[in-house]
One Martini backbone bead per residue (centre of mass of N, CA, C, O) as a GRO file, in nm:
protein
  175
    1ALA     BB    1  -0.588  -0.589  -0.185
    2TYR     BB    2  -0.871  -0.751  -0.156
    3THR     BB    3  -1.189  -0.824  -0.114
    4VAL     BB    4  -1.455  -1.040  -0.245
    5ASP     BB    5  -1.716  -1.132  -0.410
    6ASP     BB    6  -1.874  -1.363  -0.612
    7ASP     BB    7  -1.830  -1.133  -0.861
    8GLY     BB    8  -1.549  -0.960  -0.788
    9ASN     BB    9  -1.616  -0.742  -0.592
   10PRO     BB   10  -1.511  -0.509  -0.396
   11LEU     BB   11  -1.501  -0.471  -0.030
   12HIS     BB   12  -1.204  -0.487   0.124
   13SER     BB   13  -0.928  -0.396   0.261
   14TRP     BB   14  -0.624  -0.483   0.389
   15ARG     BB   15  -0.654  -0.301   0.636
   16THR     BB   16  -0.904  -0.438   0.750
   17GLN     BB   17  -0.762  -0.725   0.783
   18LEU     BB   18  -0.559  -0.609   1.016
   19LEU     BB   19  -0.717  -0.531   1.274
   20PRO     BB   20  -0.679  -0.788   1.463
   21TYR     BB   21  -0.349  -0.723   1.465
   22LEU     BB   22  -0.422  -0.404   1.587
   23GLU     BB   23  -0.628  -0.400   1.829
   24GLN     BB   24  -0.932  -0.423   1.643
   25HIS     BB   25  -1.162  -0.635   1.708
   26ALA     BB   26  -1.427  -0.481   1.760
   27LEU     BB   27  -1.442  -0.349   1.484
   28TYR     BB   28  -1.417  -0.600   1.305
   29ASP     BB   29  -1.679  -0.747   1.425
   30GLN     BB   30  -1.881  -0.519   1.292
   31ILE     BB   31  -1.818  -0.613   1.019
   32ARG     BB   32  -1.959  -0.670   0.702
   33GLN     BB   33  -1.796  -0.875   0.486
   34GLU     BB   34  -2.042  -0.914   0.262
   35GLU     BB   35  -2.008  -0.606   0.248
   36PRO     BB   36  -1.937  -0.315   0.162
   37TRP     BB   37  -1.750  -0.068   0.308
   38ASP     BB   38  -1.996   0.161   0.212
   39SER     BB   39  -2.227   0.065   0.345
   40ALA     BB   40  -2.474   0.128   0.559
   41ASN     BB   41  -2.365  -0.085   0.776
   42ASN     BB   42  -2.042   0.024   0.738
   43PHE     BB   43  -2.014   0.334   0.786
   44ALA     BB   44  -1.924   0.359   1.082
   45TYR     BB   45  -1.650   0.219   1.039
   46SER     BB   46  -1.536   0.370   0.775
   47SER     BB   47  -1.557   0.659   0.952
   48THR     BB   48  -1.337   0.580   1.136
   49PRO     BB   49  -1.080   0.682   1.291
   50MET     BB   50  -0.724   0.582   1.182
   51PRO     BB   51  -0.416   0.661   1.286
   52LEU     BB   52  -0.254   0.393   1.201
   53PHE     BB   53  -0.306   0.492   0.876
   54LYS     BB   54  -0.129   0.751   0.959
   55SER     BB   55   0.094   0.979   0.899
   56PRO     BB   56   0.257   1.219   1.091
   57ARG     BB   57   0.359   1.371   0.805
   58ASP     BB   58   0.075   1.423   0.709
   59PRO     BB   59  -0.102   1.708   0.613
   60ASN     BB   60  -0.346   1.537   0.608
   61SER     BB   61  -0.597   1.533   0.872
   62ASP     BB   62  -0.768   1.298   0.774
   63PRO     BB   63  -0.839   1.000   0.964
   64THR     BB   64  -0.994   0.836   0.713
   65LEU     BB   65  -0.725   0.846   0.575
   66THR     BB   66  -0.452   0.720   0.399
   67SER     BB   67  -0.076   0.662   0.385
   68TYR     BB   68  -0.112   0.348   0.304
   69VAL     BB   69   0.012   0.153   0.026
   70VAL     BB   70  -0.015  -0.035  -0.252
   71VAL     BB   71   0.117  -0.178  -0.549
   72VAL     BB   72  -0.052  -0.221  -0.854
   73GLY     BB   73   0.064  -0.497  -1.066
   74ALA     BB   74   0.181  -0.739  -1.269
   75ASP     BB   75   0.483  -0.757  -1.085
   76THR     BB   76   0.371  -0.731  -0.820
   77LEU     BB   77   0.244  -0.836  -0.518
   78PHE     BB   78  -0.025  -0.684  -0.658
   79SER     BB   79  -0.204  -0.812  -0.938
   80GLY     BB   80  -0.518  -0.919  -0.875
   81GLY     BB   81  -0.487  -1.203  -0.828
   82ALA     BB   82  -0.350  -1.434  -0.691
   83ALA     BB   83  -0.198  -1.526  -0.432
   84LEU     BB   84   0.112  -1.498  -0.289
   85GLY     BB   85   0.405  -1.653  -0.224
   86MET     BB   86   0.725  -1.666  -0.124
   87HIS     BB   87   0.809  -1.844  -0.379
   88ASP     BB   88   0.727  -1.600  -0.587
   89VAL     BB   89   0.976  -1.431  -0.468
   90GLN     BB   90   1.258  -1.411  -0.660
   91ASP     BB   91   1.391  -1.125  -0.550
   92GLY     BB   92   1.321  -1.101  -0.269
   93MET     BB   93   1.206  -0.950   0.016
   94SER     BB   94   1.435  -0.723   0.054
   95GLY     BB   95   1.379  -0.628  -0.275
   96THR     BB   96   1.061  -0.586  -0.208
   97ILE     BB   97   0.781  -0.407  -0.236
   98LEU     BB   98   0.489  -0.366  -0.031
   99ALA     BB   99   0.484  -0.054   0.075
  100ILE     BB  100   0.366   0.292   0.080
  101GLU     BB  101   0.408   0.632   0.136
  102ILE     BB  102   0.151   0.882   0.143
  103HIS     BB  103   0.029   1.204   0.056
  104ASN     BB  104  -0.278   1.334   0.013
  105SER     BB  105  -0.493   1.133   0.021
  106ASP     BB  106  -0.818   0.983  -0.114
  107ILE     BB  107  -0.799   0.723   0.073
  108ALA     BB  108  -0.966   0.517   0.244
  109TRP     BB  109  -0.883   0.284   0.472
  110ALA     BB  110  -1.134   0.083   0.378
  111GLU     BB  111  -1.068   0.103   0.090
  112PRO     BB  112  -1.039  -0.095  -0.216
  113ARG     BB  113  -0.763   0.097  -0.263
  114ASP     BB  114  -0.482   0.193  -0.461
  115VAL     BB  115  -0.185   0.193  -0.641
  116LEU     BB  116  -0.094   0.219  -0.964
  117GLU     BB  117   0.179   0.161  -1.145
  118GLU     BB  118   0.097   0.342  -1.400
  119ASP     BB  119   0.069   0.609  -1.203
  120LEU     BB  120   0.363   0.622  -1.188
  121ALA     BB  121   0.610   0.879  -1.155
  122PHE     BB  122   0.943   0.969  -1.246
  123VAL     BB  123   1.078   1.239  -1.063
  124SER     BB  124   1.256   1.552  -1.059
  125ASN     BB  125   1.302   1.810  -0.790
  126GLY     BB  126   1.580   1.903  -0.795
  127ALA     BB  127   1.688   1.796  -0.478
  128ASP     BB  128   1.504   1.583  -0.508
  129PRO     BB  129   1.425   1.275  -0.524
  130LEU     BB  130   1.384   0.993  -0.694
  131THR     BB  131   1.035   0.933  -0.714
  132PRO     BB  132   0.749   0.855  -0.678
  133ASN     BB  133   0.495   1.086  -0.695
  134VAL     BB  134   0.360   0.962  -0.417
  135VAL     BB  135   0.643   0.988  -0.286
  136PRO     BB  136   0.788   1.140  -0.056
  137GLN     BB  137   1.033   1.270   0.074
  138SER     BB  138   1.128   1.016   0.274
  139GLY     BB  139   0.944   0.799   0.232
  140ALA     BB  140   0.810   0.520   0.333
  141VAL     BB  141   0.930   0.175   0.287
  142LEU     BB  142   0.793  -0.144   0.261
  143MET     BB  143   0.926  -0.442   0.284
  144GLY     BB  144   0.891  -0.787   0.262
  145ASP     BB  145   1.077  -0.821   0.542
  146GLY     BB  146   0.983  -0.543   0.721
  147SER     BB  147   1.141  -0.324   0.630
  148VAL     BB  148   1.220   0.029   0.674
  149LEU     BB  149   1.261   0.274   0.420
  150ARG     BB  150   1.472   0.534   0.276
  151PHE     BB  151   1.500   0.724  -0.020
  152GLY     BB  152   1.713   0.880  -0.239
  153PRO     BB  153   1.865   1.029  -0.520
  154GLU     BB  154   2.004   0.743  -0.600
  155THR     BB  155   1.717   0.659  -0.685
  156THR     BB  156   1.615   0.516  -0.955
  157PRO     BB  157   1.371   0.424  -1.165
  158GLU     BB  158   1.489   0.138  -1.203
  159MET     BB  159   1.496   0.067  -0.903
  160TRP     BB  160   1.199   0.096  -0.844
  161ARG     BB  161   1.100  -0.115  -1.047
  162ALA     BB  162   1.262  -0.352  -0.929
  163MET     BB  163   1.128  -0.333  -0.637
  164LEU     BB  164   0.830  -0.386  -0.746
  165SER     BB  165   0.934  -0.644  -0.836
  166HIS     BB  166   0.913  -1.010  -0.777
  167SER     BB  167   1.026  -1.155  -1.084
  168GLY     BB  168   1.265  -1.006  -1.271
  169GLY     BB  169   1.579  -1.061  -1.173
  170GLU     BB  170   1.679  -0.828  -1.021
  171ALA     BB  171   1.966  -0.663  -0.900
  172VAL     BB  172   1.937  -0.494  -0.588
  173GLU     BB  173   2.096  -0.224  -0.443
  174ARG     BB  174   2.057  -0.079  -0.163
  175PRO     BB  175   2.105   0.253  -0.055
   0.00000   0.00000   0.00000
């Protein structure tokens, strides 16, 4: 979910790579892609507020932090290895999670860091839905087909895990 240098060190987040497609050509063109996101030369861009990467429902008001992340894990769309093609998504794009909304993140929008699958805990808090602990109640979930969904209490931990997997062969009926 990030670009790397010749030694495999992370340089820039996937969010940075989206800038030209989000009417941010001028900012993208100023970035030194061969240097880390937080280098002295890239500091001005990486500290630029980017409201488009911030959920309007996120109580953390720091506009340099993101509310949108991908989940990195062995069988997610972002395994840290080679890029996946649509043919690799055996569970179907409509049944596979691409990105999730989180609140109170400490991740800078330009930072090549996201959420690790093993860091997700599936908990129930009274009437709140069962969701990964980083996804707020009714947090937006971007599916591989581009649809944006919100899941409620009927979404079990098993369903979350199945939707995070791209090739587990699980048949998931979306709530």
